[in-house]
CSV table of C-alpha atoms in Angstrom, one decimal:
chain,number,residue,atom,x,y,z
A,1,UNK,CA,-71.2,-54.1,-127.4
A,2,UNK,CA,-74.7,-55.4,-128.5
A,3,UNK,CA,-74.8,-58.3,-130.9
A,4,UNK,CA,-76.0,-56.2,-133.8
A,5,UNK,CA,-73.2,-54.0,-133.1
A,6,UNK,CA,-70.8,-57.0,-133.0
A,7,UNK,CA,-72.5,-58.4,-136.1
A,8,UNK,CA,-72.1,-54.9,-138.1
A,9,UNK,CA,-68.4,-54.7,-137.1
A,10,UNK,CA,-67.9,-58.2,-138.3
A,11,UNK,CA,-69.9,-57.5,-141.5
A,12,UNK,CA,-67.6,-54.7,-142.3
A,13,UNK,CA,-64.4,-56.9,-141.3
A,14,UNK,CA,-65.8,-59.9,-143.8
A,15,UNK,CA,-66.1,-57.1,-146.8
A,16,UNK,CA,-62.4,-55.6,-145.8
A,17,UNK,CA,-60.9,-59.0,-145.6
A,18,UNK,CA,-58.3,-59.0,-146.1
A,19,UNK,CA,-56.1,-56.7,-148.9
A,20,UNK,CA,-54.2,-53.8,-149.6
A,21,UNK,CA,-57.1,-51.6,-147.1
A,22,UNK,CA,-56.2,-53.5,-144.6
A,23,UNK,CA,-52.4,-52.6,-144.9
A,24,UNK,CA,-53.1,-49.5,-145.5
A,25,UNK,CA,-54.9,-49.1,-142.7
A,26,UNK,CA,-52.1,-50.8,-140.4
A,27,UNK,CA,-50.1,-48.0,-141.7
A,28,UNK,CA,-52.3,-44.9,-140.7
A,29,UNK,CA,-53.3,-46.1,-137.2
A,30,UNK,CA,-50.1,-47.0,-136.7
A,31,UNK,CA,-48.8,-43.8,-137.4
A,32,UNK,CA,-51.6,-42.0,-135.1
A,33,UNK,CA,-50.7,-44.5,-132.3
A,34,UNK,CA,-46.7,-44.2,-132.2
A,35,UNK,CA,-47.4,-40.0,-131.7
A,36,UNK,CA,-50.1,-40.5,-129.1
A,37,UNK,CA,-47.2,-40.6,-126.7
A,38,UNK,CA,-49.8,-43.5,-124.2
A,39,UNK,CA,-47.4,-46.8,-123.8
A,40,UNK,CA,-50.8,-48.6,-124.6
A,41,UNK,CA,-51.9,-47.4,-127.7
A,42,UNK,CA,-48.1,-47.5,-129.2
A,43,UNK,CA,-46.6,-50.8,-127.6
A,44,UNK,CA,-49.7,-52.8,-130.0
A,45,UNK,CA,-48.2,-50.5,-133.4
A,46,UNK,CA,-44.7,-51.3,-132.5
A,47,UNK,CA,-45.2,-55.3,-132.3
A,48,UNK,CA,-47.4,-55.5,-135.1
A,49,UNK,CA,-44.6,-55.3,-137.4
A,50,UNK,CA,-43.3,-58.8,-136.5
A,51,UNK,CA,-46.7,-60.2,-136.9
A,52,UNK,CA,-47.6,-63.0,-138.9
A,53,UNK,CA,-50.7,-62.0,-140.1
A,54,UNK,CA,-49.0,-58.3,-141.0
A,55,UNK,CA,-46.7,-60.6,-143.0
A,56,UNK,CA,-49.5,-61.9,-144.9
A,57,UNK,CA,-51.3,-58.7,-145.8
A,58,UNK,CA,-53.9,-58.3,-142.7
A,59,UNK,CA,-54.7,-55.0,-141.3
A,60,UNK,CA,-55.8,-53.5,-137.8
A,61,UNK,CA,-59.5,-53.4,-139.6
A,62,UNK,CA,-59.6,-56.8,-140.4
A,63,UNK,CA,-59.6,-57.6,-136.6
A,64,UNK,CA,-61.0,-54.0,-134.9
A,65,UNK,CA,-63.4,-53.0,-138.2
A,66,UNK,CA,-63.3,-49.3,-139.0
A,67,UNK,CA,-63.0,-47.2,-141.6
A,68,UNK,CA,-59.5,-47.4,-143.1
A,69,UNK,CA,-60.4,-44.5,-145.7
A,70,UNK,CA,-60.4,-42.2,-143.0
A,71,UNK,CA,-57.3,-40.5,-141.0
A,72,UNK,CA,-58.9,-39.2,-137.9
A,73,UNK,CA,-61.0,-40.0,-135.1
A,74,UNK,CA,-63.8,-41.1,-137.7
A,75,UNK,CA,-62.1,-44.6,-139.1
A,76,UNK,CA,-62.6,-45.7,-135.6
A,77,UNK,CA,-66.8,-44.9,-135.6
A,78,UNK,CA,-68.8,-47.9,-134.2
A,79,UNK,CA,-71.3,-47.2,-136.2
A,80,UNK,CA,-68.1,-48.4,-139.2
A,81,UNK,CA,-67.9,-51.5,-137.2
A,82,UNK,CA,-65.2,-50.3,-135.0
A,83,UNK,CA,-65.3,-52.9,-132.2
A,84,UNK,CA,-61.6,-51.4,-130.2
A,85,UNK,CA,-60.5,-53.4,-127.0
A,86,UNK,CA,-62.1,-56.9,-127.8
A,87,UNK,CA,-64.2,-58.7,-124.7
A,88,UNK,CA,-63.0,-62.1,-124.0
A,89,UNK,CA,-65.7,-63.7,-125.9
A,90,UNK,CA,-65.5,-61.0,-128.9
A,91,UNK,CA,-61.8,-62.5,-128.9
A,92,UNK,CA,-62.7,-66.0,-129.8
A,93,UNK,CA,-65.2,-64.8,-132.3
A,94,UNK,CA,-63.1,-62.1,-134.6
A,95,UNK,CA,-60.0,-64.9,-134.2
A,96,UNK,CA,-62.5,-67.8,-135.0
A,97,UNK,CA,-64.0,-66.1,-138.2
A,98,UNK,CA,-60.7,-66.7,-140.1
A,99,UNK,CA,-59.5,-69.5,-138.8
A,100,UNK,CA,-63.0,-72.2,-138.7
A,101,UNK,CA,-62.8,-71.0,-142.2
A,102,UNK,CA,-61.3,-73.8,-144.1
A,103,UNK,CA,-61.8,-72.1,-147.6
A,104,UNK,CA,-60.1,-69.0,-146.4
A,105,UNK,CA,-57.5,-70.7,-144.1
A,106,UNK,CA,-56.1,-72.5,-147.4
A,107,UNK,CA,-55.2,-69.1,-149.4
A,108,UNK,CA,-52.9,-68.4,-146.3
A,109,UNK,CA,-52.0,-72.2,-145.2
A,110,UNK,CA,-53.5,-75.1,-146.1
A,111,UNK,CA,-52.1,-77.5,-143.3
A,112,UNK,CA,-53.2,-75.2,-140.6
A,113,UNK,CA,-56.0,-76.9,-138.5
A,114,UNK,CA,-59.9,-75.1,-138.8
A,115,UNK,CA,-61.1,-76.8,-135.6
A,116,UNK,CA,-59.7,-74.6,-132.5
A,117,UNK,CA,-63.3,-72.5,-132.0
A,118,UNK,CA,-64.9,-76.0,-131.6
A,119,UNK,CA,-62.3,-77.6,-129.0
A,120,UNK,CA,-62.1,-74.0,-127.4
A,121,UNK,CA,-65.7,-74.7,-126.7
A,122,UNK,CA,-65.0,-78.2,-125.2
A,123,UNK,CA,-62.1,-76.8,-123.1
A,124,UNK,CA,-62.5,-75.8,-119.4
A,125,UNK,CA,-61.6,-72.2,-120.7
A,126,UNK,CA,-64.1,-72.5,-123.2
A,127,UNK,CA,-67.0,-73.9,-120.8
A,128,UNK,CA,-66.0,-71.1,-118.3
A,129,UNK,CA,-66.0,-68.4,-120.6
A,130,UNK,CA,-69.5,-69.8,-122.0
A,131,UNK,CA,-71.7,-71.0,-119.0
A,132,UNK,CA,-70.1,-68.7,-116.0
A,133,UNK,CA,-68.8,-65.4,-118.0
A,134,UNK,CA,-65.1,-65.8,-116.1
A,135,UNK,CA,-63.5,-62.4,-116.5
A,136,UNK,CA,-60.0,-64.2,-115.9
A,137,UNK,CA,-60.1,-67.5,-117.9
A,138,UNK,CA,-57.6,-67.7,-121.1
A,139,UNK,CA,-58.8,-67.0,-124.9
A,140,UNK,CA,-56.9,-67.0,-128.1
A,141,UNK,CA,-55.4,-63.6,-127.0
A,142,UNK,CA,-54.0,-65.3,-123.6
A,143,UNK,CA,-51.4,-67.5,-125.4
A,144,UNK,CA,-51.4,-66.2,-128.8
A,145,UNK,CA,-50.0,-62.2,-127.7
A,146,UNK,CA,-52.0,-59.8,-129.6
A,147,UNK,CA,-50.2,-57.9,-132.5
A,148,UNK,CA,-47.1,-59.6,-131.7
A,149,UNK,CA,-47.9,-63.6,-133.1
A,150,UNK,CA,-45.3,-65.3,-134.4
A,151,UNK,CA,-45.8,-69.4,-136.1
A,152,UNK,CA,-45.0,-72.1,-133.4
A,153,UNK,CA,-41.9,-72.9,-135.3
A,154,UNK,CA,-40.5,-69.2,-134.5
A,155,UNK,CA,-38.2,-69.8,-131.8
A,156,UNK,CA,-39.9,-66.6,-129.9
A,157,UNK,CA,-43.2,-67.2,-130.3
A,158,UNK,CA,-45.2,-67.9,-127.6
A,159,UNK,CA,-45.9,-71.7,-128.5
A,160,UNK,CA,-43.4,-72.8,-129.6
A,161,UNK,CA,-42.2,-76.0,-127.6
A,162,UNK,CA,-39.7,-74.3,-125.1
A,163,UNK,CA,-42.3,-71.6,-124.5
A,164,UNK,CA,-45.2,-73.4,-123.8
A,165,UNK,CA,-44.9,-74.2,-120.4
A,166,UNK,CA,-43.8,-70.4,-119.5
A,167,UNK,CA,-47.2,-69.4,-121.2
A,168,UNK,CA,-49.6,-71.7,-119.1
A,169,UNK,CA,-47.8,-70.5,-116.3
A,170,UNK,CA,-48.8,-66.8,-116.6
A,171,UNK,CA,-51.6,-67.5,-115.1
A,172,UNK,CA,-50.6,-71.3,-113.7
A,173,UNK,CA,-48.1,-70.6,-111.5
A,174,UNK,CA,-49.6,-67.1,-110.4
A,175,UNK,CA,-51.0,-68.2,-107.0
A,176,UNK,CA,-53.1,-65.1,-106.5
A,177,UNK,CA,-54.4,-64.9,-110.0
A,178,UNK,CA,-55.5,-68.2,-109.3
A,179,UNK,CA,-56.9,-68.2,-105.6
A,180,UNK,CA,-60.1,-68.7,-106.6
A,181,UNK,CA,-59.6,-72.0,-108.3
A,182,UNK,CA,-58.2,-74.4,-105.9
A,183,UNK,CA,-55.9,-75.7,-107.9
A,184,UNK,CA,-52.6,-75.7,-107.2
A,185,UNK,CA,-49.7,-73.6,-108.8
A,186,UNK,CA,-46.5,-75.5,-109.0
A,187,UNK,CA,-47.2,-76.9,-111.9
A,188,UNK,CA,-43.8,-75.3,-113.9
A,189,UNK,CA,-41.8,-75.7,-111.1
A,190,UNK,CA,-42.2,-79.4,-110.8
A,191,UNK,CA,-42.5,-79.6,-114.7
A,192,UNK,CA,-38.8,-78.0,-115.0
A,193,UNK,CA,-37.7,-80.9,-112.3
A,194,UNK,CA,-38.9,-83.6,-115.1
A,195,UNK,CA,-37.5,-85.7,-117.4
A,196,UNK,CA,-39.7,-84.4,-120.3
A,197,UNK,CA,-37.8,-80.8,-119.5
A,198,UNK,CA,-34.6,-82.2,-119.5
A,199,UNK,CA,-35.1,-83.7,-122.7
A,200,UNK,CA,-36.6,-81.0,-124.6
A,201,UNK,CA,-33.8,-78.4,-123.4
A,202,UNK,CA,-30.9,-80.8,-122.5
A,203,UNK,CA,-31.5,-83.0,-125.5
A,204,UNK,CA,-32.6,-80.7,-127.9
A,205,UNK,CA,-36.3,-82.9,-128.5
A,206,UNK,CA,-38.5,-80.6,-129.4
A,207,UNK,CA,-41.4,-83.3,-129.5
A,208,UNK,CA,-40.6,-84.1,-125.7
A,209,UNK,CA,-44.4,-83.5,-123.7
A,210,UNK,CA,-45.2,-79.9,-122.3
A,211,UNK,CA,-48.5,-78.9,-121.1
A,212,UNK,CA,-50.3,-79.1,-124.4
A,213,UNK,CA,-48.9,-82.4,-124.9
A,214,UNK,CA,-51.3,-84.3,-122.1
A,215,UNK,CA,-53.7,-81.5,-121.9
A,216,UNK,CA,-54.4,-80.6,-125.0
A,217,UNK,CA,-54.2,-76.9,-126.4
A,218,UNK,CA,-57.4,-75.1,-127.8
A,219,UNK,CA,-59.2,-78.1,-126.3
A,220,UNK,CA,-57.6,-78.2,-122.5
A,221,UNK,CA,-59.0,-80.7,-119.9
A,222,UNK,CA,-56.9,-82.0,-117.4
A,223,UNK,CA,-56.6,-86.1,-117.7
A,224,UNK,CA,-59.2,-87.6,-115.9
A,225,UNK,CA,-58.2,-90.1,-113.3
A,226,UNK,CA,-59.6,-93.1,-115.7
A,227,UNK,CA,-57.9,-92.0,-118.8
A,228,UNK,CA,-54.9,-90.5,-118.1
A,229,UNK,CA,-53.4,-93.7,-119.3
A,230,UNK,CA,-54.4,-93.6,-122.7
A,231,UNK,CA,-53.1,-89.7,-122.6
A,232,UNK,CA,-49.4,-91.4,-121.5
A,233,UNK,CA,-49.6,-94.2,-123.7
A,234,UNK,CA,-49.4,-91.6,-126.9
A,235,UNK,CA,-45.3,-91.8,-126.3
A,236,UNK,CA,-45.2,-95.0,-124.2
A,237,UNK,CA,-47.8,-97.2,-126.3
A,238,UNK,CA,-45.9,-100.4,-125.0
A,239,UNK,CA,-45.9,-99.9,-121.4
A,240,UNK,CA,-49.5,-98.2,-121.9
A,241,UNK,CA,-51.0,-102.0,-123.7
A,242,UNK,CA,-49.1,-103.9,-120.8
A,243,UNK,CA,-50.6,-101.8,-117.8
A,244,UNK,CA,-54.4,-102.1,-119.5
A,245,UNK,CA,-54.3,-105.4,-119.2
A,246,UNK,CA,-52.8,-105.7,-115.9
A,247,UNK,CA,-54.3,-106.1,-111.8
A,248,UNK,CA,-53.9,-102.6,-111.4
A,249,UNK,CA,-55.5,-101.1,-114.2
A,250,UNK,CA,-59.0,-102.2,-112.5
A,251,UNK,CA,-58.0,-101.0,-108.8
A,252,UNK,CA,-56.4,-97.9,-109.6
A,253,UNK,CA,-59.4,-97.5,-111.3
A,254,UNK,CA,-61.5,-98.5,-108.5
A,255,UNK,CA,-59.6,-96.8,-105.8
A,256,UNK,CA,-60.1,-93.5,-108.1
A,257,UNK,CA,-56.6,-93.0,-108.6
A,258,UNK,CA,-54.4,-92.1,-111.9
A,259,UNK,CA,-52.7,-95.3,-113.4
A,260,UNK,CA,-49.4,-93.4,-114.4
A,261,UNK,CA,-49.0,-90.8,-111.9
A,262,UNK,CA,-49.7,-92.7,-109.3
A,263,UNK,CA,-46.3,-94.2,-110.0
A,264,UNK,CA,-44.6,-91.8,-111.7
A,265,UNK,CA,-46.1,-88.6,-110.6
A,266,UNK,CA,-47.7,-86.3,-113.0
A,267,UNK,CA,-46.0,-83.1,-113.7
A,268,UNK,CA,-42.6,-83.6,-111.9
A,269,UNK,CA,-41.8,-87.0,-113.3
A,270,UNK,CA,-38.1,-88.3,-112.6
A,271,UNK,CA,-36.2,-90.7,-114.3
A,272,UNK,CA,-37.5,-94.2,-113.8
A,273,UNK,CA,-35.6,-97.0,-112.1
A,274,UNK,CA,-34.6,-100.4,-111.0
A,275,UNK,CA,-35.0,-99.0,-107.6
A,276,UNK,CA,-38.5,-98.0,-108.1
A,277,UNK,CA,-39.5,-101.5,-107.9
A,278,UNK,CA,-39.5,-104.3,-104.8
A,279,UNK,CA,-40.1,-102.7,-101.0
A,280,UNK,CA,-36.5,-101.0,-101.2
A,281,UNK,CA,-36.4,-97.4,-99.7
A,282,UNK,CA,-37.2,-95.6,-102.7
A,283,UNK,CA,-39.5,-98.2,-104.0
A,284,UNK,CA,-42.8,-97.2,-105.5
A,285,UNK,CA,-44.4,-100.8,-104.6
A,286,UNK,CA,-43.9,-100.2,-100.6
A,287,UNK,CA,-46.5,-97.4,-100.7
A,288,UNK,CA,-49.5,-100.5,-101.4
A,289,UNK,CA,-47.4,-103.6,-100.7
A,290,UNK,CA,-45.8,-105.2,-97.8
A,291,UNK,CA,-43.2,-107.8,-97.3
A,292,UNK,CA,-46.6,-110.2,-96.8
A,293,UNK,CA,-48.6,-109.9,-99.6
A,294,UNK,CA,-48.6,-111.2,-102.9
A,295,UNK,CA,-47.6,-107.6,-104.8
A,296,UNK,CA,-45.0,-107.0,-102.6
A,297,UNK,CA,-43.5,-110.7,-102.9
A,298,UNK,CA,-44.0,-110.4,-106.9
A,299,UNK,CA,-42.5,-107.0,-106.3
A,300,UNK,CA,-39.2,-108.4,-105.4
A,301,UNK,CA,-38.8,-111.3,-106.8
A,302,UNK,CA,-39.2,-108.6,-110.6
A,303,UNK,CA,-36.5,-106.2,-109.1
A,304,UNK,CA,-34.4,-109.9,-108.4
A,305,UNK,CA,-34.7,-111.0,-111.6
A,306,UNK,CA,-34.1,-107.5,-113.3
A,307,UNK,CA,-30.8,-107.1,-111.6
A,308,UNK,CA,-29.2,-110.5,-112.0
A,309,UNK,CA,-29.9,-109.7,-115.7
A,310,UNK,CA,-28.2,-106.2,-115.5
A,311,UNK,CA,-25.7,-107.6,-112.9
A,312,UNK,CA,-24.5,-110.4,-115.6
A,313,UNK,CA,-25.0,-107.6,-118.7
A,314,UNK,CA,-22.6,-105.6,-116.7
A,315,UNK,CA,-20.0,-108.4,-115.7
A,316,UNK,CA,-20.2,-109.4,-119.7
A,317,UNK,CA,-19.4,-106.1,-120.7
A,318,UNK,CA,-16.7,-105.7,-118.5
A,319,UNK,CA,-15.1,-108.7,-119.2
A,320,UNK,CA,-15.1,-108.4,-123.4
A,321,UNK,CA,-13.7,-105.0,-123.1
A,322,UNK,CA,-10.6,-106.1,-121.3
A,323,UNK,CA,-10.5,-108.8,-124.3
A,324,UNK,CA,-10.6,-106.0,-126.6
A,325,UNK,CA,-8.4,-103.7,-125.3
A,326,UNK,CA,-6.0,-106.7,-124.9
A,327,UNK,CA,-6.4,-107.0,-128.5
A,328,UNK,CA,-8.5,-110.2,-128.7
A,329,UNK,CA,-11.0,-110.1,-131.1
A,330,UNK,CA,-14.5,-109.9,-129.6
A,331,UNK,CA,-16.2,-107.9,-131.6
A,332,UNK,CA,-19.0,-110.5,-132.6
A,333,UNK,CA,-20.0,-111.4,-128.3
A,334,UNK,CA,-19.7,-107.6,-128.4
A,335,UNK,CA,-22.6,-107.5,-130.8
A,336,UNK,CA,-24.4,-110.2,-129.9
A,337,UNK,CA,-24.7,-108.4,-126.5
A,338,UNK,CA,-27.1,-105.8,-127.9
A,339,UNK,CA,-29.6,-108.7,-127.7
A,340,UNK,CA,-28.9,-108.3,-123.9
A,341,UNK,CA,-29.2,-105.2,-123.8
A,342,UNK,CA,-32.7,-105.0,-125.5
A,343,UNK,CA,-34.5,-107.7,-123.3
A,344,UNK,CA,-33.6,-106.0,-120.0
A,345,UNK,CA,-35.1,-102.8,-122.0
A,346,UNK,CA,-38.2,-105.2,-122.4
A,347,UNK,CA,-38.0,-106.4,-118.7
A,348,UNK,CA,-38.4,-103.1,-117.3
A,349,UNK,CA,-41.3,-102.6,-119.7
A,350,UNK,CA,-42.9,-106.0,-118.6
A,351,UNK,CA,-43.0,-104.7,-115.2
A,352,UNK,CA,-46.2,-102.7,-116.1
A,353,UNK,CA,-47.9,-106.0,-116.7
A,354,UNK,CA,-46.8,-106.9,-112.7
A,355,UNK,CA,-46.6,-110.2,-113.4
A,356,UNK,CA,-43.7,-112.2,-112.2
A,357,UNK,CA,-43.8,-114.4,-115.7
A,358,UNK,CA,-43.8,-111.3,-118.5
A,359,UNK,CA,-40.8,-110.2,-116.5
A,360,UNK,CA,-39.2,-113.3,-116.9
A,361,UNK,CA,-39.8,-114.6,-120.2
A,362,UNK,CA,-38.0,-111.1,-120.8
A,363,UNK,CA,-35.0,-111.4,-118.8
A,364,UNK,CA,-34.3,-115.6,-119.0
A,365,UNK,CA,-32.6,-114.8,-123.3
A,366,UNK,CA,-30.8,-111.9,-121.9
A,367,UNK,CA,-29.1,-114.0,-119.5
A,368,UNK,CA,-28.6,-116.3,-122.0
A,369,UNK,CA,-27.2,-114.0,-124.3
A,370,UNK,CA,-25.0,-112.4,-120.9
A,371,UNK,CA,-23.9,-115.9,-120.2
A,372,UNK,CA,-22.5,-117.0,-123.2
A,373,UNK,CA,-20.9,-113.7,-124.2
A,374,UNK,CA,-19.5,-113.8,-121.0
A,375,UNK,CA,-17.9,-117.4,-121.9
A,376,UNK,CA,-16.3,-116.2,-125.3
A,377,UNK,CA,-14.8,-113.1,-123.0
A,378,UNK,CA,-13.3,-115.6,-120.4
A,379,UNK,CA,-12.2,-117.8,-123.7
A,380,UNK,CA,-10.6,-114.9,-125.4
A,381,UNK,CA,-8.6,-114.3,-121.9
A,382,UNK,CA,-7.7,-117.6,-121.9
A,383,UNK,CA,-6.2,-118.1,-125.0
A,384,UNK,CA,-4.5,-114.4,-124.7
A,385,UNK,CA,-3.1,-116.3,-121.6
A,386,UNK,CA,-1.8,-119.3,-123.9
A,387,UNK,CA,-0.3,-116.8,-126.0
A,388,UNK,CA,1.4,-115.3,-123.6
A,389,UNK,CA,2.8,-118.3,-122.5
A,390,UNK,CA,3.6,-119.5,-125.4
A,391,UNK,CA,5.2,-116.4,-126.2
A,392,UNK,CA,7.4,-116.6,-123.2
A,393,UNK,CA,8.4,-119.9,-123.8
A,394,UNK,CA,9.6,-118.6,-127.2
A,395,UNK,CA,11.3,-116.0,-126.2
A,396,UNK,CA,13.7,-118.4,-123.7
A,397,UNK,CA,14.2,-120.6,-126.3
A,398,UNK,CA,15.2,-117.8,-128.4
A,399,UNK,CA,17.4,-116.6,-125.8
A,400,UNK,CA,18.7,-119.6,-125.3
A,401,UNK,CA,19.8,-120.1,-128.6
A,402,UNK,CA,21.5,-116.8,-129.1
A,403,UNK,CA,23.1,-117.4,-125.4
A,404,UNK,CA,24.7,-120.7,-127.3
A,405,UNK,CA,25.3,-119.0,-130.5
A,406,UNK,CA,27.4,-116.6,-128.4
A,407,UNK,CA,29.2,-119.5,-126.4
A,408,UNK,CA,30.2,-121.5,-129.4
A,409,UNK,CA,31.3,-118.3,-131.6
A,410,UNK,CA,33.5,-117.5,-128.3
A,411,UNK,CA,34.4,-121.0,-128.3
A,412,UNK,CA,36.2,-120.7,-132.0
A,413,UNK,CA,37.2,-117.3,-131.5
A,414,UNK,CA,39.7,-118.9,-128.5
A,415,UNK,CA,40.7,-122.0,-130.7
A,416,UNK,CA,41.8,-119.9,-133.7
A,417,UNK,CA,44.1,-117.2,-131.0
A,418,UNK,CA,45.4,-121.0,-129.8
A,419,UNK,CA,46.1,-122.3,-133.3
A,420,UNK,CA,48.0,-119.0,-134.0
A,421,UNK,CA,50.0,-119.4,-130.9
């Protein structure tokens, strides 16, 4: 279609927008389309009817033009504005016209962002669509299904959290849809081996990261190697400060490799661990750093002073709960413990400084803490000892006495049979 004829068609849309037309017209090509018997044409009229902008009062002409006061094969004239199938770029247009309209956009919802045409445009879909003419790179329609959109909060839309990575993936993890971008396609299968999967559909966390969470969604650019960081640090601010400020922030830079994921991976990110750290087996550190060097010496000697703190947490723990269940009461070391608890939470964040000292200024009041709760447990043992004692030692005495008691009542007992004798 020409650009007057996409102008006229949008003309016409603008003066049907939206009302009871519109509706009306959903009605009659609906109607047409369900008896045409052609899967294509009746599939759209079926899912329109869970549609959010049906909900709302729009028709097919608010988005095809036409002439919704005709019945036949005349409401879809081009010379009405009828535009039909939409090209890729028409797509972005007719979707954009509504929606970069903030005016309009309030009557329908107010806290619904205007912006997506404009960080489309700064997306790699966007770029594509607009400097190459890619017949295969993703619009509105792509992610947002076509007569059957539903809000991100409807548990089968399209977007909504436990969706999203499914609908990157229709053309993600298609390997021959994307052959010609060399880029690889295991993206969801390594995602759904993470620990942001596991919380969003273990845990129930809804706000957990999927693809639009790092990468943006109208506006979608892969991190860049240099500031994939700050993309990280929008969940993990803490470790995100320490690592800015740290040795490798300037080398990874240097070396042209991702801060985070060179760590931690990128889509397929496990569970992080003590044993990540030092020269051990599994240990990130012995990729760079050798038994020699000054990383891999600071390496260990943080994984060191990590355990010992979760060694003497542990041995604490252990030790107050056989108080308690003794019955001694230790509920106070119990809750002075927490403190413990929290500084080897701040240890394992320190290590993203790599510096030997952050890590222990965190871990030397945790072992305080460990230490002296571990005192009051061996205290409250002791004295449950000294109780026990003592309460054996009562308990002969007690004996004893009743052992006498029994001696001297027998005792009278035979001196009164005598007496009677």
């Amino acid at each position: 279609m020409t650009g007057l004829g996409l102008a006229g068609a949008l003309l016409l849309a603008v003066v049907l927008w939206p009302g009871q037309a519109g509706a009306a017209a959903a009605d009659a090509c609906a109607a047409c389309h369900l008896e045409t018997g052609d899967e294509r044409l009746a599939a759209p009229a079926r899912n329109f009817d869970g549609d959010i902008h049906k909900s709302k009062g729009f028709g097919c002409v608010d988005c095809h033009g036409g002439d919704s006061r005709e019945t036949g094969m005349e409401a879809m004239d081009p010379r009405k504005g009828f535009i039909g199938k939409l090209s890729r770029p028409q797509v972005v247009q007719v979707c954009g016209r509504c929606h970069s309209d903030a005016g309009f956009m309030k009557r329908y919802n107010p806290s619904l962002r205007v912006d997506q045409v404009a960080e489309y445009a700064t997306s790699v879909h966007g770029r594509r669509l607009r400097e190459l003419g890619d017949p295969k790179v993703a619009t509105c329609a792509s992610c947002h299904p076509p007569h059957a959109i539903r809000p991100r909060s409807d548990p089968k839309s399209s977007v909504h959290p436990l969706h999203v990575a499914d609908t990157c993936a229709r053309c993600h993890a298609d390997a021959k849809y994307m052959a010609g971008y060399k880029i690889p396609t295991d993206q969801l299968e390594k995602y759904r081996s993470s620990v942001h999967w596991a919380a969003m559909t273990t845990k129930g966390d809804l706000s957990a990261p999927t693809c639009n969470g790092c990468h943006g969604n109208h506006g979608a650019v892969p991190p860049g190697v240099n500031w994939v960081g700050n993309v990280c640090g929008q969940c993990h601010a803490v470790q995100a400060d320490l690592f800015k400020s740290s040795v490798h922030a300037k080398a990874f830079t240097e070396m042209g490799t991702p801060g985070c994921a060179t760590c931690h991976e990128n889509h397929a990110i496990r569970p992080p661990g003590d044993f990540m750290l030092g020269l051990g087996d599994k240990a990130v550190c012995s990729t760079c750093h050798g038994a020699d060097d000054k990383g891999g010496k600071s390496a260990v000697e943080m994984q060191a002073r990590i355990s010992s703190l979760h060694t003497e947490l542990e041995k604490a723990e252990a030790l107050l709960l056989r108080a308690e269940r003794a019955g001694m009461e230790v509920s106070q070391a119990q809750f002075d413990l927490n403190g413990a608890r929290d500084d080897l939470i701040k240890a394992r964040a320190a290590v993203h400084a790599f510096k030997v000292d952050a890590v222990k200024q965190a871990v030397e009041p945790g072992l305080a803490v460990s230490a002296k709760a571990h005192a009051r447990g061996l205290r409250a043992l002791e004295e449950l000892g000294f109780r026990r004692k003592g309460l054996a030692v009562s308990l002969i005495v007690i004996f004893a006495l009743i052992a006498g008691l029994v001696v001297k009542i027998r005792q009278i007992e035979r001196t009164r049979e005598a007496s009677h004798d």
